[in-house]
Every structure is written in C-alpha cells, then in structure tokens.
Short mmCIF file of N, CA, C and O in Angstrom, two decimals:
data_model
loop_
_atom_site.label_atom_id
_atom_site.label_comp_id
_atom_site.label_asym_id
_atom_site.label_seq_id
_atom_site.Cartn_x
_atom_site.Cartn_y
_atom_site.Cartn_z
N MET P 22 78.81 125.10 69.38
CA MET P 22 80.07 125.03 69.26
C MET P 22 80.19 125.22 71.07
O MET P 22 82.21 124.79 70.86
N THR P 23 79.63 125.93 71.60
CA THR P 23 80.41 126.22 72.97
C THR P 23 80.93 125.12 73.39
O THR P 23 81.60 125.03 74.66
N GLU P 24 79.87 124.24 73.50
CA GLU P 24 80.09 122.62 74.22
C GLU P 24 81.56 121.78 74.21
O GLU P 24 82.22 122.14 75.00
N ILE P 25 81.68 122.17 72.49
CA ILE P 25 83.21 122.01 72.39
C ILE P 25 84.25 122.62 72.18
O ILE P 25 85.50 121.99 72.81
N ALA P 26 84.11 123.87 72.54
CA ALA P 26 85.39 125.07 73.20
C ALA P 26 85.00 124.78 74.64
O ALA P 26 86.58 125.04 75.30
N THR P 27 84.71 124.28 75.29
CA THR P 27 84.65 124.30 77.05
C THR P 27 85.44 122.89 77.35
O THR P 27 86.13 122.62 78.04
N GLU P 28 84.71 121.91 76.32
CA GLU P 28 85.65 120.12 76.87
C GLU P 28 86.64 120.71 76.00
O GLU P 28 87.95 120.29 76.41
N ALA P 29 87.72 121.23 74.93
CA ALA P 29 88.64 121.86 74.78
C ALA P 29 89.30 122.88 75.47
O ALA P 29 91.00 123.04 75.67
N GLY P 30 88.76 123.41 76.56
CA GLY P 30 89.30 124.28 77.58
C GLY P 30 89.15 125.22 77.32
O GLY P 30 90.16 126.56 77.63
N LEU P 31 88.84 126.08 76.11
CA LEU P 31 88.92 127.40 75.59
C LEU P 31 87.78 128.20 76.17
O LEU P 31 88.04 129.38 76.09
N ILE P 32 86.77 127.11 77.01
CA ILE P 32 85.96 128.75 77.66
C ILE P 32 85.91 128.14 79.40
O ILE P 32 85.66 126.85 79.42
N ARG P 33 86.06 128.94 80.01
CA ARG P 33 86.44 128.53 81.29
C ARG P 33 85.07 128.98 81.73
O ARG P 33 84.60 129.68 81.56
N GLY P 34 84.84 128.84 83.25
CA GLY P 34 83.63 128.97 84.03
C GLY P 34 83.91 131.02 83.94
O GLY P 34 82.75 131.29 84.55
N ASP P 35 84.82 131.51 83.90
CA ASP P 35 85.05 132.97 83.73
C ASP P 35 85.01 134.10 82.85
O ASP P 35 85.21 135.02 82.95
N THR P 36 84.70 133.18 81.47
CA THR P 36 84.90 133.49 80.29
C THR P 36 82.98 133.94 79.88
O THR P 36 82.26 133.01 80.64
N LEU P 37 83.27 135.33 79.76
CA LEU P 37 81.78 135.75 79.30
C LEU P 37 80.88 134.97 78.01
O LEU P 37 81.83 135.23 76.96
N VAL P 38 79.79 134.86 77.92
CA VAL P 38 79.16 134.19 77.14
C VAL P 38 78.46 135.53 76.66
O VAL P 38 77.09 135.94 77.17
N VAL P 39 78.54 135.91 75.67
CA VAL P 39 78.12 137.10 74.75
C VAL P 39 77.29 136.82 73.30
O VAL P 39 77.84 135.96 72.93
N THR P 40 76.33 137.72 73.27
CA THR P 40 74.78 137.41 71.87
C THR P 40 74.93 138.69 71.72
O THR P 40 74.20 139.47 72.32
N THR P 41 74.61 139.02 69.96
CA THR P 41 73.90 140.13 69.93
C THR P 41 72.29 139.47 69.26
O THR P 41 72.50 138.69 68.79
N VAL P 42 71.63 140.46 69.35
CA VAL P 42 70.39 140.04 69.30
C VAL P 42 69.33 141.90 68.85
O VAL P 42 70.07 142.83 69.50
N HIS P 43 68.67 141.42 67.92
CA HIS P 43 67.78 142.54 67.35
C HIS P 43 66.69 142.56 69.24
O HIS P 43 66.28 142.09 69.58
N SER P 44 66.32 143.64 69.23
CA SER P 44 65.35 144.43 70.79
C SER P 44 64.36 143.63 70.39
O SER P 44 63.59 143.24 71.94
N LEU P 45 63.75 142.70 69.56
CA LEU P 45 62.28 142.43 69.30
C LEU P 45 62.31 140.72 70.15
O LEU P 45 61.62 140.05 70.64
N GLN P 46 63.72 140.04 69.75
CA GLN P 46 63.73 139.25 70.83
C GLN P 46 64.49 138.89 72.01
O GLN P 46 64.65 137.85 72.29
N ILE P 47 64.30 140.12 72.63
CA ILE P 47 64.05 140.02 73.95
C ILE P 47 63.16 139.90 75.09
O ILE P 47 61.94 139.98 74.23
N VAL P 48 63.13 138.90 75.73
CA VAL P 48 61.67 138.53 76.01
C VAL P 48 62.06 137.96 77.94
O VAL P 48 62.85 137.94 78.01
N GLU P 49 60.73 137.58 78.57
CA GLU P 49 61.38 137.74 80.10
C GLU P 49 61.85 136.40 80.41
O GLU P 49 61.62 135.59 79.86
N ASP P 50 62.52 136.67 81.48
CA ASP P 50 62.96 135.30 81.83
C ASP P 50 61.81 134.54 82.35
O ASP P 50 60.92 134.38 82.81
N GLY P 51 62.28 133.39 82.23
CA GLY P 51 61.86 132.38 82.19
C GLY P 51 60.14 131.94 81.37
O GLY P 51 59.64 130.76 81.02
N THR P 52 60.53 132.77 79.83
CA THR P 52 59.54 132.57 79.20
C THR P 52 59.94 131.22 77.86
O THR P 52 58.46 130.48 77.67
N ILE P 53 61.06 131.03 77.71
CA ILE P 53 61.67 129.86 76.84
C ILE P 53 62.39 129.17 78.10
O ILE P 53 63.01 129.75 78.79
N PRO P 54 61.79 127.59 77.46
CA PRO P 54 62.25 126.92 78.96
C PRO P 54 64.21 126.27 78.36
O PRO P 54 64.74 126.73 77.14
N VAL P 55 65.01 126.40 79.27
CA VAL P 55 66.34 126.13 79.23
C VAL P 55 66.50 124.64 79.50
O VAL P 55 66.04 124.00 80.48
N ILE P 56 66.96 124.00 78.54
CA ILE P 56 67.20 122.96 79.01
C ILE P 56 68.73 122.35 78.65
O ILE P 56 69.39 123.65 78.83
N GLU P 57 69.42 121.40 79.40
CA GLU P 57 70.97 121.07 79.92
C GLU P 57 71.83 121.99 78.87
O GLU P 57 73.00 121.77 79.40
N HIS P 58 71.80 121.29 77.62
CA HIS P 58 73.14 121.66 76.84
C HIS P 58 72.98 123.26 76.13
O HIS P 58 73.63 124.02 75.53
N ASP P 59 71.57 124.18 76.81
CA ASP P 59 72.09 125.76 76.54
C ASP P 59 72.86 126.14 77.36
O ASP P 59 73.51 126.07 78.91
N PHE P 60 73.61 127.25 77.04
CA PHE P 60 74.70 127.84 77.53
C PHE P 60 73.73 129.16 78.38
O PHE P 60 73.59 130.09 77.61
N PRO P 61 73.90 130.04 79.63
CA PRO P 61 72.86 130.74 79.81
C PRO P 61 74.21 132.31 80.09
O PRO P 61 75.41 132.04 79.47
N LEU P 62 73.61 133.17 78.72
CA LEU P 62 74.40 134.46 79.03
C LEU P 62 74.45 135.29 80.05
O LEU P 62 74.19 135.29 80.73
N ASP P 63 75.64 136.07 79.63
CA ASP P 63 76.00 136.48 80.71
C ASP P 63 75.58 138.34 80.49
O ASP P 63 75.32 139.12 80.95
N LEU P 64 75.72 138.20 78.90
CA LEU P 64 75.28 139.91 78.80
C LEU P 64 74.84 139.42 77.31
O LEU P 64 75.02 138.63 76.34
N ILE P 65 73.60 140.36 76.88
CA ILE P 65 73.11 140.49 75.54
C ILE P 65 73.19 141.71 74.71
O ILE P 65 73.05 142.79 75.57
N VAL P 66 73.37 141.87 73.45
CA VAL P 66 73.83 143.39 73.23
C VAL P 66 72.67 143.36 71.82
O VAL P 66 72.61 142.78 71.31
N THR P 67 71.64 144.51 72.50
CA THR P 67 70.87 145.20 71.03
C THR P 67 71.30 146.20 70.26
O THR P 67 72.54 146.71 71.33
N PRO P 68 70.90 147.25 69.33
CA PRO P 68 71.49 147.65 68.96
C PRO P 68 71.12 148.88 70.24
O PRO P 68 71.54 150.32 69.74
N GLU P 69 69.85 149.12 71.28
CA GLU P 69 69.87 150.08 71.92
C GLU P 69 70.63 149.89 73.38
O GLU P 69 70.54 151.02 74.20
N GLU P 70 71.39 149.12 73.84
CA GLU P 70 71.28 148.69 75.13
C GLU P 70 71.74 147.47 75.15
O GLU P 70 72.24 146.26 74.40
N LEU P 71 72.70 147.61 76.53
CA LEU P 71 73.62 146.05 77.10
C LEU P 71 72.83 145.68 78.26
O LEU P 71 73.04 146.48 78.90
N ILE P 72 72.50 144.71 77.39
CA ILE P 72 71.71 143.60 78.62
C ILE P 72 72.55 142.68 79.78
O ILE P 72 73.31 141.94 78.75
N ARG P 73 73.06 142.91 81.38
CA ARG P 73 73.74 141.92 82.07
C ARG P 73 72.75 141.16 82.74
O ARG P 73 71.84 142.02 83.04
N THR P 74 73.00 139.79 82.01
CA THR P 74 71.57 139.08 83.19
C THR P 74 71.76 138.96 84.25
O THR P 74 70.56 138.49 85.20
N SER P 75 73.35 138.82 85.19
CA SER P 75 73.53 138.29 86.04
C SER P 75 72.43 136.62 86.33
O SER P 75 72.42 136.80 88.02
N THR P 76 72.78 135.51 85.84
CA THR P 76 72.21 134.59 85.78
C THR P 76 73.25 133.62 86.98
O THR P 76 74.46 133.85 87.17
N SER P 77 72.61 132.82 87.38
CA SER P 77 73.02 131.61 88.41
C SER P 77 72.80 130.36 87.67
O SER P 77 72.84 129.02 88.44
N LEU P 78 71.89 130.31 86.24
CA LEU P 78 72.54 129.20 86.02
C LEU P 78 73.60 128.71 85.43
O LEU P 78 74.55 129.26 85.37
N PRO P 79 73.43 127.07 85.30
CA PRO P 79 75.00 127.03 85.23
C PRO P 79 75.21 126.40 83.84
O PRO P 79 74.05 126.17 83.10
N ARG P 80 76.71 126.14 83.47
CA ARG P 80 76.59 125.81 82.19
C ARG P 80 77.17 124.56 81.99
O ARG P 80 77.64 123.86 82.68
N PRO P 81 76.90 124.26 81.04
CA PRO P 81 77.02 122.54 80.34
C PRO P 81 78.68 122.40 80.89
O PRO P 81 79.79 123.45 81.05
N GLY P 82 79.54 121.51 81.22
CA GLY P 82 80.38 120.94 81.49
C GLY P 82 81.19 120.38 79.99
O GLY P 82 82.66 120.45 80.19
N GLY P 83 80.69 120.25 78.71
CA GLY P 83 80.91 119.92 77.63
C GLY P 83 79.97 119.57 76.73
O GLY P 83 78.60 119.39 76.69
N ILE P 84 80.54 118.35 75.96
CA ILE P 84 79.96 118.05 74.94
C ILE P 84 78.98 117.01 75.75
O ILE P 84 79.53 115.96 76.53
N LEU P 85 77.30 116.58 75.50
CA LEU P 85 76.09 116.15 75.80
C LEU P 85 76.52 114.62 74.18
O LEU P 85 75.99 115.03 73.61
N GLU P 86 77.32 113.70 75.25
CA GLU P 86 77.25 112.50 73.82
C GLU P 86 75.86 111.77 73.55
O GLU P 86 75.66 111.88 72.48
N GLY P 87 74.98 112.04 74.47
CA GLY P 87 73.63 111.31 74.20
C GLY P 87 72.44 112.61 73.33
O GLY P 87 71.31 112.14 73.11
N HIS P 88 72.98 113.57 73.36
CA HIS P 88 72.34 114.34 72.14
C HIS P 88 73.11 114.39 70.69
O HIS P 88 72.38 115.77 70.26
N LEU P 89 73.62 113.50 70.41
CA LEU P 89 74.56 114.03 69.07
C LEU P 89 73.91 112.79 68.26
O LEU P 89 73.95 111.56 69.11
N ASP P 90 73.82 112.52 67.00
CA ASP P 90 73.07 111.19 65.98
C ASP P 90 74.63 111.60 64.97
O ASP P 90 75.35 112.10 65.10
N GLU P 91 74.62 110.72 64.05
CA GLU P 91 75.67 110.42 62.93
C GLU P 91 75.95 111.64 62.13
O GLU P 91 76.82 112.39 61.85
N THR P 92 74.52 111.86 62.08
CA THR P 92 74.32 113.00 61.16
C THR P 92 74.88 114.26 61.71
O THR P 92 75.64 115.25 61.17
N MET P 93 74.82 114.84 63.18
CA MET P 93 75.74 116.18 63.62
C MET P 93 77.07 115.36 63.18
O MET P 93 78.04 116.30 62.83
N ARG P 94 77.48 114.48 63.67
CA ARG P 94 78.79 114.23 63.50
C ARG P 94 79.40 114.44 62.17
O ARG P 94 80.74 114.65 62.23
N GLU P 95 78.66 113.79 61.40
CA GLU P 95 79.14 114.11 60.32
C GLU P 95 79.30 115.63 59.33
O GLU P 95 79.75 115.73 58.25
N GLN P 96 78.28 116.48 59.90
CA GLN P 96 78.00 117.70 59.47
C GLN P 96 78.45 118.73 60.05
O GLN P 96 79.00 119.55 59.58
N ILE P 97 78.99 118.39 61.06
CA ILE P 97 79.75 119.63 61.82
C ILE P 97 81.41 118.87 62.20
O ILE P 97 82.37 118.66 62.66
N PRO P 98 82.44 119.84 61.12
CA PRO P 98 83.71 118.98 60.73
C PRO P 98 84.19 119.26 62.34
O PRO P 98 84.84 118.26 62.48
N ALA P 99 84.62 120.01 62.79
CA ALA P 99 84.94 120.06 64.14
C ALA P 99 84.49 119.17 65.27
O ALA P 99 85.23 118.67 66.13
N LEU P 100 83.52 118.72 65.48
CA LEU P 100 82.92 117.87 65.92
C LEU P 100 83.29 116.30 65.97
O LEU P 100 83.62 115.61 66.40
N CYS P 101 82.91 115.95 64.67
CA CYS P 101 83.59 115.02 63.67
C CYS P 101 85.02 114.85 63.84
O CYS P 101 85.40 113.78 64.19
N ASN P 102 86.06 116.02 63.56
CA ASN P 102 87.17 115.53 64.26
C ASN P 102 88.17 115.63 66.06
O ASN P 102 88.77 114.40 66.20
N TYR P 103 86.61 116.37 66.54
CA TYR P 103 86.98 116.25 68.09
C TYR P 103 87.28 114.81 68.71
O TYR P 103 87.70 114.24 69.38
N THR P 104 86.18 113.99 68.15
CA THR P 104 85.73 113.07 68.32
C THR P 104 86.14 111.75 68.10
O THR P 104 86.53 110.88 69.32
N GLN P 105 86.96 111.76 67.06
CA GLN P 105 88.05 111.11 66.15
C GLN P 105 89.13 111.00 66.54
O GLN P 105 89.90 110.19 67.09
N ALA P 106 89.16 112.08 66.98
CA ALA P 106 90.70 112.58 67.35
C ALA P 106 90.97 112.13 68.87
O ALA P 106 92.27 112.20 69.61
N ASP P 107 90.29 112.51 69.99
CA ASP P 107 90.24 112.32 71.56
C ASP P 107 90.26 110.61 71.67
O ASP P 107 88.69 109.94 71.78
N PRO P 108 91.15 110.45 72.03
CA PRO P 108 91.26 108.79 72.30
C PRO P 108 90.47 108.76 73.69
O PRO P 108 90.23 107.38 73.98
N ARG P 109 89.76 109.43 74.12
CA ARG P 109 89.05 109.41 75.55
C ARG P 109 87.57 108.94 75.59
O ARG P 109 86.95 108.49 76.29
N ARG P 110 87.35 109.31 73.61
CA ARG P 110 86.27 108.79 73.51
C ARG P 110 86.13 107.70 73.34
O ARG P 110 86.86 107.32 72.68
N GLU P 111 84.47 106.97 73.41
CA GLU P 111 84.75 105.51 73.08
C GLU P 111 84.25 105.37 71.02
O GLU P 111 82.86 106.90 71.00
N PRO P 112 84.10 104.91 70.38
CA PRO P 112 84.00 104.53 69.20
C PRO P 112 81.93 104.96 68.85
O PRO P 112 81.87 103.98 69.83
N SER P 113 81.58 105.70 68.55
CA SER P 113 79.88 105.32 68.38
C SER P 113 79.98 104.46 67.36
O SER P 113 80.44 103.95 66.26
#
C-alpha cells in the first residue's frame, strides 16, 4: 500500500518508513534481495531495540503498473478504486 500512498502524495521523500518485527527476523544487509517495488526502511523496531538503517536505497515513485494483474486489481479495493478513479491511467 505504500506505493498507492506515495502516488496519492501521502508519503513523501521525508516521510519515515518504519516497521515492527521480532528480533529473529533481523538479517544482515544484503541477505535478502531488494527489488524495484520494495520500500527501504528508515527505522526497524523490535521488542529490544530501535534500529536506524541509514539506507541510501531509492524509494519507488508510486504504483508499478507492470507488477499488477487483474486479481490484484480486484482484491485490493484501494487499488481498484484508485486505478478506476484516476483519469491519467489507461484502462487495463
């Protein structure tokens, strides 16, 4: 949903992206591949600590149309409504 919020102007470049995870989910940088739709995190909160990532990875600029299929459009109400309501979008 971060891509929808970015495209709607609700998430800007200065908006912190934060998540909560269990400590066992923390892995070394580079362990998990990062692909174009992933949002880099600024902060990670575990029960034991607050981790500032100091990431320099770029954020996606919005919805990546090529990653959507008809099932996604039908099952994600905000996405379905957004793509139908936005006149800049080409019908699929």
